[in-house]
JSON list of C-alpha atoms in Angstrom, two decimals:
[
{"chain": "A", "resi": 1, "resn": "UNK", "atom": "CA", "xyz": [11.61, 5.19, -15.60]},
{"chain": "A", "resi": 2, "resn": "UNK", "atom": "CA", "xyz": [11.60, 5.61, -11.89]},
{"chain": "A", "resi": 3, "resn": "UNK", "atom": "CA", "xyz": [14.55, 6.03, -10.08]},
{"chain": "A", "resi": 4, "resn": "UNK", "atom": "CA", "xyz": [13.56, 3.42, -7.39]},
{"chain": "A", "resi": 5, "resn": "UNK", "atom": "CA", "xyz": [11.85, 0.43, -8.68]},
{"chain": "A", "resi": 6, "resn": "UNK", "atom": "CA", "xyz": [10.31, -2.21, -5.96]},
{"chain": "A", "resi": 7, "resn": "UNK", "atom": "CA", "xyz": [9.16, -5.60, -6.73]},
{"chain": "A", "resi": 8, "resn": "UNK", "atom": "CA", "xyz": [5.29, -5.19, -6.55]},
{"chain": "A", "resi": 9, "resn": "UNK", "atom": "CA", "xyz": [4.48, -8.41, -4.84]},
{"chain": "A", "resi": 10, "resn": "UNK", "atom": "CA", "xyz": [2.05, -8.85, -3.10]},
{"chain": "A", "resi": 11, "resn": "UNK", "atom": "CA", "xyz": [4.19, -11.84, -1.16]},
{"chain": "A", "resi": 12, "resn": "UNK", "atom": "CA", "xyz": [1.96, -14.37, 0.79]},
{"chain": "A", "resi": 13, "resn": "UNK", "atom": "CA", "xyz": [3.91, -16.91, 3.04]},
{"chain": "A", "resi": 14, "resn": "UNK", "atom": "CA", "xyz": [3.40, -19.41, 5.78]},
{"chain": "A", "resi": 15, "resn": "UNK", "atom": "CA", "xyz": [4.86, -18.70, 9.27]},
{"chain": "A", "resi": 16, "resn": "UNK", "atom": "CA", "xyz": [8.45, -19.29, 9.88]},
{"chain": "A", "resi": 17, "resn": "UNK", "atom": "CA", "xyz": [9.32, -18.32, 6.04]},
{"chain": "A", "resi": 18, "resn": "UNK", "atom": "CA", "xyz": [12.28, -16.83, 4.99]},
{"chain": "A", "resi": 19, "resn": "UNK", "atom": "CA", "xyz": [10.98, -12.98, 2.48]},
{"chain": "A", "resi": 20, "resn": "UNK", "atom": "CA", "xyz": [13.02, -11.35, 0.50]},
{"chain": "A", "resi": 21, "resn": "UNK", "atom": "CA", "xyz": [12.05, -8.08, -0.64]},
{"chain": "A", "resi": 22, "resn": "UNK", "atom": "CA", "xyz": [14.19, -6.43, -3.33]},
{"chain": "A", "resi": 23, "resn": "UNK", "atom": "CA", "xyz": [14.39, -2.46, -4.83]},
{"chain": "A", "resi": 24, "resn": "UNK", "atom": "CA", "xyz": [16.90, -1.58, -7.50]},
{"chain": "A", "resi": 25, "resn": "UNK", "atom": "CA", "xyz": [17.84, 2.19, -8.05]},
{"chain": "A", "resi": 26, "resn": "UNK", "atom": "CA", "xyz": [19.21, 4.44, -11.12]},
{"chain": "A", "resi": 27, "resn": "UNK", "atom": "CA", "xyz": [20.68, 7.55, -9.74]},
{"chain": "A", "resi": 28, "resn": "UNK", "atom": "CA", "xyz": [24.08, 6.78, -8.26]},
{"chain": "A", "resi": 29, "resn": "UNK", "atom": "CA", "xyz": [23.57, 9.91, -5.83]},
{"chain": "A", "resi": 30, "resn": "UNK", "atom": "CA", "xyz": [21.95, 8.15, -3.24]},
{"chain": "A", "resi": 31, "resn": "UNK", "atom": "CA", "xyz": [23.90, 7.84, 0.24]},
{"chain": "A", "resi": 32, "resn": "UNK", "atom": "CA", "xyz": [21.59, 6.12, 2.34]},
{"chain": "A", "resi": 33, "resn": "UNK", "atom": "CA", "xyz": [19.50, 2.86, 2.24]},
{"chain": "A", "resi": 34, "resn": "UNK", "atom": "CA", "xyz": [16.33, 2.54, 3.92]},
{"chain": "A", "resi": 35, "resn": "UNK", "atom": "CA", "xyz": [13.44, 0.43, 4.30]},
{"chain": "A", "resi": 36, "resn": "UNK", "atom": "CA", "xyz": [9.96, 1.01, 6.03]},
{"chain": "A", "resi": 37, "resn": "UNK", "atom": "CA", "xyz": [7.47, -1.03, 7.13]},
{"chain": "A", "resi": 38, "resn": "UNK", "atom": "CA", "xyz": [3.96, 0.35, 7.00]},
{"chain": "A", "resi": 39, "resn": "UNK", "atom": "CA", "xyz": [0.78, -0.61, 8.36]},
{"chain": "A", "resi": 40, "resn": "UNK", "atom": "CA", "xyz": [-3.01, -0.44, 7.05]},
{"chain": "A", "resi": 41, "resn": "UNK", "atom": "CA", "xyz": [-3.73, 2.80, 7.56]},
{"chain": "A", "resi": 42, "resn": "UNK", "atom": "CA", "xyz": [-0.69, 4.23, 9.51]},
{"chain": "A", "resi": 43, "resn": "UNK", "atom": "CA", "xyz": [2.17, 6.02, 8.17]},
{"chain": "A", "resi": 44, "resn": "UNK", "atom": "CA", "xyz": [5.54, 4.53, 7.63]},
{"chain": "A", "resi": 45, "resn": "UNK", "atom": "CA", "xyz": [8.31, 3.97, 10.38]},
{"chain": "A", "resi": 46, "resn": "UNK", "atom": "CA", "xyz": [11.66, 3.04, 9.71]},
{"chain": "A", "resi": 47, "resn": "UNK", "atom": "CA", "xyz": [13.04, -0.18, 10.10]},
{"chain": "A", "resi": 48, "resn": "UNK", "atom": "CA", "xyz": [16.44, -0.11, 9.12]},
{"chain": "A", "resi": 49, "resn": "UNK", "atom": "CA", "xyz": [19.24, 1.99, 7.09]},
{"chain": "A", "resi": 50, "resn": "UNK", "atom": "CA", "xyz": [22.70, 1.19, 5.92]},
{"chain": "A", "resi": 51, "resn": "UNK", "atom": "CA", "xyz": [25.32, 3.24, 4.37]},
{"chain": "A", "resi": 52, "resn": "UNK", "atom": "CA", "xyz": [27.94, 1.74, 2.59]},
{"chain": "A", "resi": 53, "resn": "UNK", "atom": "CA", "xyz": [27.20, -2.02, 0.64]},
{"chain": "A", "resi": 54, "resn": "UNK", "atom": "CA", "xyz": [26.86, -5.36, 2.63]},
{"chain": "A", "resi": 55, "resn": "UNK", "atom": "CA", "xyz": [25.09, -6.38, 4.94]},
{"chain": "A", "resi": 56, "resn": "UNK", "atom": "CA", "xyz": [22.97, -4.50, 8.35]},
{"chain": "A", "resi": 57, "resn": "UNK", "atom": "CA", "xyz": [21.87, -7.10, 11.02]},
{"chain": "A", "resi": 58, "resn": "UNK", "atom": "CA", "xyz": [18.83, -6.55, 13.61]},
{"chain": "A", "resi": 59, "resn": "UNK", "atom": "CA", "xyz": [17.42, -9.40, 14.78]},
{"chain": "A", "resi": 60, "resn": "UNK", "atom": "CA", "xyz": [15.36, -11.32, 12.51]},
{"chain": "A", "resi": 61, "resn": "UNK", "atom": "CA", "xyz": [16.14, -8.27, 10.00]},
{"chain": "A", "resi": 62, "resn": "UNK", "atom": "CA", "xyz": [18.92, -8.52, 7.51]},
{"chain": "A", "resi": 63, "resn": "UNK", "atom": "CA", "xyz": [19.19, -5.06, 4.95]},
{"chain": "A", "resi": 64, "resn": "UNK", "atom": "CA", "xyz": [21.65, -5.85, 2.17]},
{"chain": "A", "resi": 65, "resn": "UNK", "atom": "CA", "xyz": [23.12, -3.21, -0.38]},
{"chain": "A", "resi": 66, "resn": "UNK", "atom": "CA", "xyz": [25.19, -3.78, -3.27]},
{"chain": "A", "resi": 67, "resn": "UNK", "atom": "CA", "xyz": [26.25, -0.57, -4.28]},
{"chain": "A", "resi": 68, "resn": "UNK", "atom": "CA", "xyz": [27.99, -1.60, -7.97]},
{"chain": "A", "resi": 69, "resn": "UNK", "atom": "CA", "xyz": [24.53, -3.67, -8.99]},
{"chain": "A", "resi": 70, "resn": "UNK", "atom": "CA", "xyz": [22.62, -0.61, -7.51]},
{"chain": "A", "resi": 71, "resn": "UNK", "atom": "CA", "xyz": [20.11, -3.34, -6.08]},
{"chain": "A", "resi": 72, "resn": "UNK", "atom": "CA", "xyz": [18.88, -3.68, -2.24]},
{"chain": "A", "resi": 73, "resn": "UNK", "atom": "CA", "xyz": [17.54, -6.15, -0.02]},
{"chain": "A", "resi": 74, "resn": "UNK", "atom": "CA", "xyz": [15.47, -6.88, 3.14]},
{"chain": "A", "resi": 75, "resn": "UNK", "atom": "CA", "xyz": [15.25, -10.38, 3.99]},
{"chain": "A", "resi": 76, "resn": "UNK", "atom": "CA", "xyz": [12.90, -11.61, 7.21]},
{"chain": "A", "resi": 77, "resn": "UNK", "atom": "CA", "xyz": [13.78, -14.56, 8.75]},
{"chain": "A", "resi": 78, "resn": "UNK", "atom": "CA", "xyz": [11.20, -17.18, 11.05]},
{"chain": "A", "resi": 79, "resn": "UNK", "atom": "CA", "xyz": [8.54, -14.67, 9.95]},
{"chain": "A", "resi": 80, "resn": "UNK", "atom": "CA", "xyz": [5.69, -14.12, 12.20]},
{"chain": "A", "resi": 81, "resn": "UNK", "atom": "CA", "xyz": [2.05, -12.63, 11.57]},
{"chain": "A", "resi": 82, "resn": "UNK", "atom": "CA", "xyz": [2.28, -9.32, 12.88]},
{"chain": "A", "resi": 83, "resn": "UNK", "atom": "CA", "xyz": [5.00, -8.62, 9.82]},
{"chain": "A", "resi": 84, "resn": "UNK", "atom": "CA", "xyz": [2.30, -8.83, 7.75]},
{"chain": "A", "resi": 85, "resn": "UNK", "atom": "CA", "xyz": [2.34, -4.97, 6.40]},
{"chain": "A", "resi": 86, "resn": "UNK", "atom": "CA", "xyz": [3.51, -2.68, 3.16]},
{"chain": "A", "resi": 87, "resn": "UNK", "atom": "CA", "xyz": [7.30, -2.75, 2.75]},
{"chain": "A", "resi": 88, "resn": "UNK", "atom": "CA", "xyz": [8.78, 0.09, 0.86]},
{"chain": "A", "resi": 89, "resn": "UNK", "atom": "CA", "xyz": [12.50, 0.92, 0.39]},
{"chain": "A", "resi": 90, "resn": "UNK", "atom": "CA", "xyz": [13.42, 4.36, 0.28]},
{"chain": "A", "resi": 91, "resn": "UNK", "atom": "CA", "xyz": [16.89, 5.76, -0.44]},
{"chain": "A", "resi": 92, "resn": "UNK", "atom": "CA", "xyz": [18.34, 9.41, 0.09]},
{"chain": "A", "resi": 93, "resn": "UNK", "atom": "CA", "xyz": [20.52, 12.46, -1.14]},
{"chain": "A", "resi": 94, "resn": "UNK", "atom": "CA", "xyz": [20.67, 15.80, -0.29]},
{"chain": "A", "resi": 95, "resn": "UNK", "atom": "CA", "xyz": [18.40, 15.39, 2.44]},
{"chain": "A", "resi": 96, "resn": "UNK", "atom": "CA", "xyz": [15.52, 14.20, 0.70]},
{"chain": "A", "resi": 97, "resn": "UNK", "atom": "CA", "xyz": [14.44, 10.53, 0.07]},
{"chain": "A", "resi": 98, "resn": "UNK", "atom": "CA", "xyz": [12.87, 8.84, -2.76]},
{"chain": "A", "resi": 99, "resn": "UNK", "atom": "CA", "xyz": [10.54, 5.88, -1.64]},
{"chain": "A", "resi": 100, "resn": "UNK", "atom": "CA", "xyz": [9.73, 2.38, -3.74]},
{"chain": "A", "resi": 101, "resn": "UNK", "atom": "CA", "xyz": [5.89, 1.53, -4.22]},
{"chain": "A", "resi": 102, "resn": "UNK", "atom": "CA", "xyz": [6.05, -0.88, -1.34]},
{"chain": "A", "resi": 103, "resn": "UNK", "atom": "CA", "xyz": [5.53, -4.32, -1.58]},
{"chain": "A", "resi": 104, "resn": "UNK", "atom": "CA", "xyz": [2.72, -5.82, 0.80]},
{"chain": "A", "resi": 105, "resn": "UNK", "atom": "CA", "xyz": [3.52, -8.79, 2.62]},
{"chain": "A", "resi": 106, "resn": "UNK", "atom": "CA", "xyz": [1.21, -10.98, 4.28]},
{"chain": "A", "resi": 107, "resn": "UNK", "atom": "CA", "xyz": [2.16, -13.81, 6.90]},
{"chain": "A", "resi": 108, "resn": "UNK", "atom": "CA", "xyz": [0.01, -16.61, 7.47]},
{"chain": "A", "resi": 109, "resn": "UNK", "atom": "CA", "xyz": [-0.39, -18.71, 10.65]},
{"chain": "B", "resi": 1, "resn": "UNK", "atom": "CA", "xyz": [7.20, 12.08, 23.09]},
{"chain": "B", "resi": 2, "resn": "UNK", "atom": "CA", "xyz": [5.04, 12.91, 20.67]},
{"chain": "B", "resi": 3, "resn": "UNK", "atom": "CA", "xyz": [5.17, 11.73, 17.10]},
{"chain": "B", "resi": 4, "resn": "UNK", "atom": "CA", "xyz": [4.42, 14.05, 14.61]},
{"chain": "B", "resi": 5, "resn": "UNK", "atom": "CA", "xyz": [0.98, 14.89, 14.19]},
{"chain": "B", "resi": 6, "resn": "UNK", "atom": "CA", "xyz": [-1.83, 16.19, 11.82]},
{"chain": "B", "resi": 7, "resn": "UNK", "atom": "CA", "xyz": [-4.86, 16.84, 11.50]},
{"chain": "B", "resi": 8, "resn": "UNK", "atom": "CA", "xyz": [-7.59, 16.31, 10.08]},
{"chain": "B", "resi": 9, "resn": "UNK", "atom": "CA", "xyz": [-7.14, 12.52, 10.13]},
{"chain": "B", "resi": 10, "resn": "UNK", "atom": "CA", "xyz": [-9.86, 11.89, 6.94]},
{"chain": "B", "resi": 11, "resn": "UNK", "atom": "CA", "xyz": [-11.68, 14.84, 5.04]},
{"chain": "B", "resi": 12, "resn": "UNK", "atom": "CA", "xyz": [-14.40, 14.12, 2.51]},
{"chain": "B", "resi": 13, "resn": "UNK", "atom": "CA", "xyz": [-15.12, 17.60, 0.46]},
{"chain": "B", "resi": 14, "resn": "UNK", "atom": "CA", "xyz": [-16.45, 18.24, -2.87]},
{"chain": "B", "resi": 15, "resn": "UNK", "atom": "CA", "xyz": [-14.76, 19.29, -6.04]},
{"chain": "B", "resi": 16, "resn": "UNK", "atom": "CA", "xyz": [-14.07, 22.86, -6.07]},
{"chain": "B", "resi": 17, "resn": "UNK", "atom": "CA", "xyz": [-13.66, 23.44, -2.46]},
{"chain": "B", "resi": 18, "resn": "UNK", "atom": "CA", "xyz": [-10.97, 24.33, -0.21]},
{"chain": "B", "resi": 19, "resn": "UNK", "atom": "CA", "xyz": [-8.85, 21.99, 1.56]},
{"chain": "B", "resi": 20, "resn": "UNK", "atom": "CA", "xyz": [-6.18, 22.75, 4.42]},
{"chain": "B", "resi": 21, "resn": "UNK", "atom": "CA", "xyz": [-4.30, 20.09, 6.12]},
{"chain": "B", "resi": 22, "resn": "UNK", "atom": "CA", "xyz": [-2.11, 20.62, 8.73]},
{"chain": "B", "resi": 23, "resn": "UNK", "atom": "CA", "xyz": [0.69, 19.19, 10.41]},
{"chain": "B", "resi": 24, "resn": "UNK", "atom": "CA", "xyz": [2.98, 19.82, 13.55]},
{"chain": "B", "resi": 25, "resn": "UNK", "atom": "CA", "xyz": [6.31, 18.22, 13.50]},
{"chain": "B", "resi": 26, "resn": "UNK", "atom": "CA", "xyz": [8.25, 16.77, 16.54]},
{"chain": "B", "resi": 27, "resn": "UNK", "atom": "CA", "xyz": [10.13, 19.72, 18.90]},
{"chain": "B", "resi": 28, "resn": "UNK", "atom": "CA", "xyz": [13.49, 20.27, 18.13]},
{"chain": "B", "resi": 29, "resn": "UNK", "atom": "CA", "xyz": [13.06, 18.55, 13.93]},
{"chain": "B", "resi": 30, "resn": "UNK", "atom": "CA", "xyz": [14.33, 21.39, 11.49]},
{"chain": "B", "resi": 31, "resn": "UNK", "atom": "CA", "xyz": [12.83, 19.28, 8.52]},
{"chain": "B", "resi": 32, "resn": "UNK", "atom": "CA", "xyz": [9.55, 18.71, 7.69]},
{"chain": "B", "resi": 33, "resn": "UNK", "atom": "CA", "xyz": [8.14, 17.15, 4.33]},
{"chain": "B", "resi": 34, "resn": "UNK", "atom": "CA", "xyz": [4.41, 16.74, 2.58]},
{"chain": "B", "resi": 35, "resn": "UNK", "atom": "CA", "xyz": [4.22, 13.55, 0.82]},
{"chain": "B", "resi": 36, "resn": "UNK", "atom": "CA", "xyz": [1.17, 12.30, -1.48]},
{"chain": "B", "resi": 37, "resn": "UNK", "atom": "CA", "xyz": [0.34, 8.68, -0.97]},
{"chain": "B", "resi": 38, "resn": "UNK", "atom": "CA", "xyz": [-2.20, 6.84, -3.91]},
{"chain": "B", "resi": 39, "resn": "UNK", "atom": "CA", "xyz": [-2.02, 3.19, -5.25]},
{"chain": "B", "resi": 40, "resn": "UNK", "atom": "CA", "xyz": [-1.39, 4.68, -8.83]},
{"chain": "B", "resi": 41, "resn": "UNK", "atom": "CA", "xyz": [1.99, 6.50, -7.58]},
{"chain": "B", "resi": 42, "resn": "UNK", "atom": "CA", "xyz": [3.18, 4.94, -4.25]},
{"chain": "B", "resi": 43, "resn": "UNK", "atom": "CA", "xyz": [4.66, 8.00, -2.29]},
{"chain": "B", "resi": 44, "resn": "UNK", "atom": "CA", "xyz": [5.64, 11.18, -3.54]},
{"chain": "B", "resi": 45, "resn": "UNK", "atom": "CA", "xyz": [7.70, 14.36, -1.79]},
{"chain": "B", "resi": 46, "resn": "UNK", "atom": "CA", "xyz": [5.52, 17.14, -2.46]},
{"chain": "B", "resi": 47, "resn": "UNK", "atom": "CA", "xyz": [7.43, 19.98, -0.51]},
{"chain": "B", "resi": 48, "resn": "UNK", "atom": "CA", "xyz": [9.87, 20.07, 1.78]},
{"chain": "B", "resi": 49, "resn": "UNK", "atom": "CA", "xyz": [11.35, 22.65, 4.33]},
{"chain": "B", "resi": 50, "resn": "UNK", "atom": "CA", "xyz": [14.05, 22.88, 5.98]},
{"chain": "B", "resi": 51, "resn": "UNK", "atom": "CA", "xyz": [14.32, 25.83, 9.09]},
{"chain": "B", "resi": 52, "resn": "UNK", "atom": "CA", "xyz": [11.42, 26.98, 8.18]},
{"chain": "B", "resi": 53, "resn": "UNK", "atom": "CA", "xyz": [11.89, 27.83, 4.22]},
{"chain": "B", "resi": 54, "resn": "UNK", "atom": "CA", "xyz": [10.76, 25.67, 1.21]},
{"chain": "B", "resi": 55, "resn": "UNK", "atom": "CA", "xyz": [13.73, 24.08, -0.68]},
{"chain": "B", "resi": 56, "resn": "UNK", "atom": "CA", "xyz": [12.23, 21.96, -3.22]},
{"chain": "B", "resi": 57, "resn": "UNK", "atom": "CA", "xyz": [8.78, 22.18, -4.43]},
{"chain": "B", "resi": 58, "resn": "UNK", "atom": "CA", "xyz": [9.50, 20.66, -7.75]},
{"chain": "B", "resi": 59, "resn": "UNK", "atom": "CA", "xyz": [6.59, 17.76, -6.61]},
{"chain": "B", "resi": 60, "resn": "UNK", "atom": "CA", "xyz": [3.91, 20.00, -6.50]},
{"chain": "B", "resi": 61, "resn": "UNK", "atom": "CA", "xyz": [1.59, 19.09, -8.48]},
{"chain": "B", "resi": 62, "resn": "UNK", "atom": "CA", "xyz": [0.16, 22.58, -10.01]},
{"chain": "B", "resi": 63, "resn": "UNK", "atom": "CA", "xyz": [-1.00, 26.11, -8.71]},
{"chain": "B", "resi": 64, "resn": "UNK", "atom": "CA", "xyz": [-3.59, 24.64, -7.02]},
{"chain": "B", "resi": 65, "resn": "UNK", "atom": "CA", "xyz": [-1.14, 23.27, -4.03]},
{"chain": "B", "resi": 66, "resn": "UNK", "atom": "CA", "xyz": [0.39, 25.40, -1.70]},
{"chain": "B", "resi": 67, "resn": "UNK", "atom": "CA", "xyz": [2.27, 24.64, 1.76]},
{"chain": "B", "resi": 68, "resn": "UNK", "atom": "CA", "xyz": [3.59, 27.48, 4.20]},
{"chain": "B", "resi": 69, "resn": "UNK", "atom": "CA", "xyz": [5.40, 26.88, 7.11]},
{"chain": "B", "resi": 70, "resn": "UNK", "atom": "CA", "xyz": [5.30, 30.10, 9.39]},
{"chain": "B", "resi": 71, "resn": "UNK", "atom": "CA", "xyz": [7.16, 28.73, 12.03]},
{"chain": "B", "resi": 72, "resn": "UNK", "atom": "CA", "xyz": [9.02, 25.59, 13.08]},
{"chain": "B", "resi": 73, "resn": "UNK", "atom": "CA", "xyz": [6.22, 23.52, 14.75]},
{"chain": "B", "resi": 74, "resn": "UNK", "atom": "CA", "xyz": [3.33, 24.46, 12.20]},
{"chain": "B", "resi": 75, "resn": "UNK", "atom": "CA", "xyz": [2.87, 23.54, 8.63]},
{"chain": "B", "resi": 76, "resn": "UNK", "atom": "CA", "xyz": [-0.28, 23.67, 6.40]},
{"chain": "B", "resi": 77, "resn": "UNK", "atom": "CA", "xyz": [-1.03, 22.15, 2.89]},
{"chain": "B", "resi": 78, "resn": "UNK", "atom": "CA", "xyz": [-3.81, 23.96, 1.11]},
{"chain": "B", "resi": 79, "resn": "UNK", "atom": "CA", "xyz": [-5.47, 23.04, -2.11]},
{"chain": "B", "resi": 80, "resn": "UNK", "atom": "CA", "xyz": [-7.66, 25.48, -3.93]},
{"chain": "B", "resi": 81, "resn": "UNK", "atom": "CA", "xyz": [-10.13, 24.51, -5.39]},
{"chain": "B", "resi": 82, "resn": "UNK", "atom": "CA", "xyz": [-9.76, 21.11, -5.04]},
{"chain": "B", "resi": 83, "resn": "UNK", "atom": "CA", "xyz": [-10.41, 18.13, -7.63]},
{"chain": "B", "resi": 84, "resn": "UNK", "atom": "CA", "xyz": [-11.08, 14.49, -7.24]},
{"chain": "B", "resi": 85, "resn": "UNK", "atom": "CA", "xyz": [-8.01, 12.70, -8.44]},
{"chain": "B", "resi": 86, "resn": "UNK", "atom": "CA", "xyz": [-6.45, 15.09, -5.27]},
{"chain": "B", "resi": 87, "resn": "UNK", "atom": "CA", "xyz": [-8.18, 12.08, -3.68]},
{"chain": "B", "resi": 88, "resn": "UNK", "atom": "CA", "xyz": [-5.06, 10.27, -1.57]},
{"chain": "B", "resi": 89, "resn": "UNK", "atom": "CA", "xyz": [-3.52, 9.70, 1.54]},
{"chain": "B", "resi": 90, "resn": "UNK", "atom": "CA", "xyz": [-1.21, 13.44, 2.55]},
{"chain": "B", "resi": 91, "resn": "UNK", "atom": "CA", "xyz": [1.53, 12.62, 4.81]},
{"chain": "B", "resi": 92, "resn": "UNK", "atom": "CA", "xyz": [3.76, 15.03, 7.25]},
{"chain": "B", "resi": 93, "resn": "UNK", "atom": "CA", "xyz": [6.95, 13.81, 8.02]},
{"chain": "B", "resi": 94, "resn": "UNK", "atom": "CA", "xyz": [9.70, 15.60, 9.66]},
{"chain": "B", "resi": 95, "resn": "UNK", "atom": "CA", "xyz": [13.49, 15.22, 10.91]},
{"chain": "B", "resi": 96, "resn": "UNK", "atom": "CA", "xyz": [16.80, 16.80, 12.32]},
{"chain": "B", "resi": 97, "resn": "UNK", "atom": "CA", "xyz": [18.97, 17.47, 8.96]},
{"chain": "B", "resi": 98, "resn": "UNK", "atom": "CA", "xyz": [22.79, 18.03, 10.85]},
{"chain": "B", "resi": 99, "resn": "UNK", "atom": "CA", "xyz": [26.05, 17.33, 9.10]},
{"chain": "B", "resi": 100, "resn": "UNK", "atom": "CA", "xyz": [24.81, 13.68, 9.35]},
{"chain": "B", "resi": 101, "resn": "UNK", "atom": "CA", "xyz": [21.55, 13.42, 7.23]},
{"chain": "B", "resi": 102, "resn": "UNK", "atom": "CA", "xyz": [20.35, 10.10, 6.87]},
{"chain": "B", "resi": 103, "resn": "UNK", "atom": "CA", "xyz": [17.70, 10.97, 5.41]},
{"chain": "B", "resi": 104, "resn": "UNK", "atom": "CA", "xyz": [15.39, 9.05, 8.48]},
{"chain": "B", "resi": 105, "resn": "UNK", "atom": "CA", "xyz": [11.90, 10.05, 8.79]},
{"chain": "B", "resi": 106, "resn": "UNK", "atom": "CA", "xyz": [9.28, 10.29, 11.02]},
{"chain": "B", "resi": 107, "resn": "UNK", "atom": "CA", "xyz": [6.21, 10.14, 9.43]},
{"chain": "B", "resi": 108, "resn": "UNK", "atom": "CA", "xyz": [2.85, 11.08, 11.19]},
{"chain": "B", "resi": 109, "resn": "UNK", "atom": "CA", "xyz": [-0.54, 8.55, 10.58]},
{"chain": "B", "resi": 110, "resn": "UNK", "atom": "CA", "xyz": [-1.72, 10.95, 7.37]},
{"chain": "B", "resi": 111, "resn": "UNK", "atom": "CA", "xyz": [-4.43, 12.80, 6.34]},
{"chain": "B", "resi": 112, "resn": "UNK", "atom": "CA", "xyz": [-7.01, 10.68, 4.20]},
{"chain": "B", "resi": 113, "resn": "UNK", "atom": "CA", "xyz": [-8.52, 13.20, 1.79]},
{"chain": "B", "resi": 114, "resn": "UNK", "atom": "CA", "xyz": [-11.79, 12.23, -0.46]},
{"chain": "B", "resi": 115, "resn": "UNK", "atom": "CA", "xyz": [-13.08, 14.81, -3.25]},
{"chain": "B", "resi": 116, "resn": "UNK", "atom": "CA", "xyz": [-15.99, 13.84, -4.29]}
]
């Protein structure tokens, strides 16, 4: 078993949809919550991270950990084409992070 | 600023030849990593250093891999010789590990390696 699993998708909406994208983890070790967004053929950049469980605001960007269900979220909201792109949680220990398989999300106009 | 950045960008190469990739990490990042990208396994740490010195090589795959870093804004990531299910997307990614280490990572747009 993986220590991070990701819900494969892929997700197709409409414009102006709410997405929720959801990882759950295994290894109670991991301090730090991430989540990526990653375009055709680019590498990764980081969209958000949270430490502790709740919720992490920015913009139309909500991250949500709950720490006790070891289960993460990243929910869009009014989403727009240009989020259309691979997803991928990733969480961290000891310096190193462990990344979901990403979850590709397309948004259509 | 620039972001971190390799080279080559895509490399097609037959089985049983050398491959080096190489990667230069943003100035003043003590961190740099070697993932493995592939629809079959998402993305996978190969290596990583930090200052300079490998501290966990446990993803790499077999002998065939190797990654040096001789010094803090140069990294390679040979594979000799090299087979086709190598065939994948090799990323560099690098950061500042302090007392804080979120674990945030700068990635750089990958090296797309075919063997045919």
């Amino acid at each position: 078993q993986k220590e991070v699993e990701q819900d494969p998708g892929p997700l197709s909406v409409p414009e102006g949809a709410i997405v929720s994208l959801n990882c759950t983890y295994s290894n109670s070790a991991f301090q730090y919550f991430m989540w990526y967004r990653q375009y055709s053929r680019k590498g990764p950049e980081l969209l958000m991270y949270t430490y502790s469980s709740g919720n992490k605001e920015d913009g139309r960007f909500t991250a949500q950990v709950d720490k006790s269900s070891k289960y993460i979220s990243l929910f869009i909201r009014d989403s727009q084409p240009s989020d259309s792109a691979t997803y991928l949680c990733a969480m961290s220990w000891a310096g190193k992070s462990t990344f979901g398989d990403g979850t590709t999300l397309t948004v259509k106009p | 600023d620039a972001g971190v950045i390799q080279s080559p960008r895509h490399e097609v190469t037959e089985m049983g030849q050398e491959v080096t990739l190489r990667c230069k990490p943003i100035s003043g990042h003590n961190s740099l990593f070697w993932y493995r990208q592939t629809m079959m396994r998402g993305l996978e740490l190969l290596i990583y250093f930090n200052n300079n010195v490998p501290i966990d090589d446990s993803g790499m795959p077999e002998d065939r891999f190797s990654a040096k870093m001789p010094n803090a804004s140069f990294s390679t990531l040979k594979i000799q010789p090299s087979e086709p299910r190598d065939s994948a997307v090799y990323f560099c990614a690098s950061n500042y590990q302090g007392l804080l280490n979120t674990g945030e990572l700068f990635f750089g747009e990958g090296s797309r390696l075919t063997v045919l």
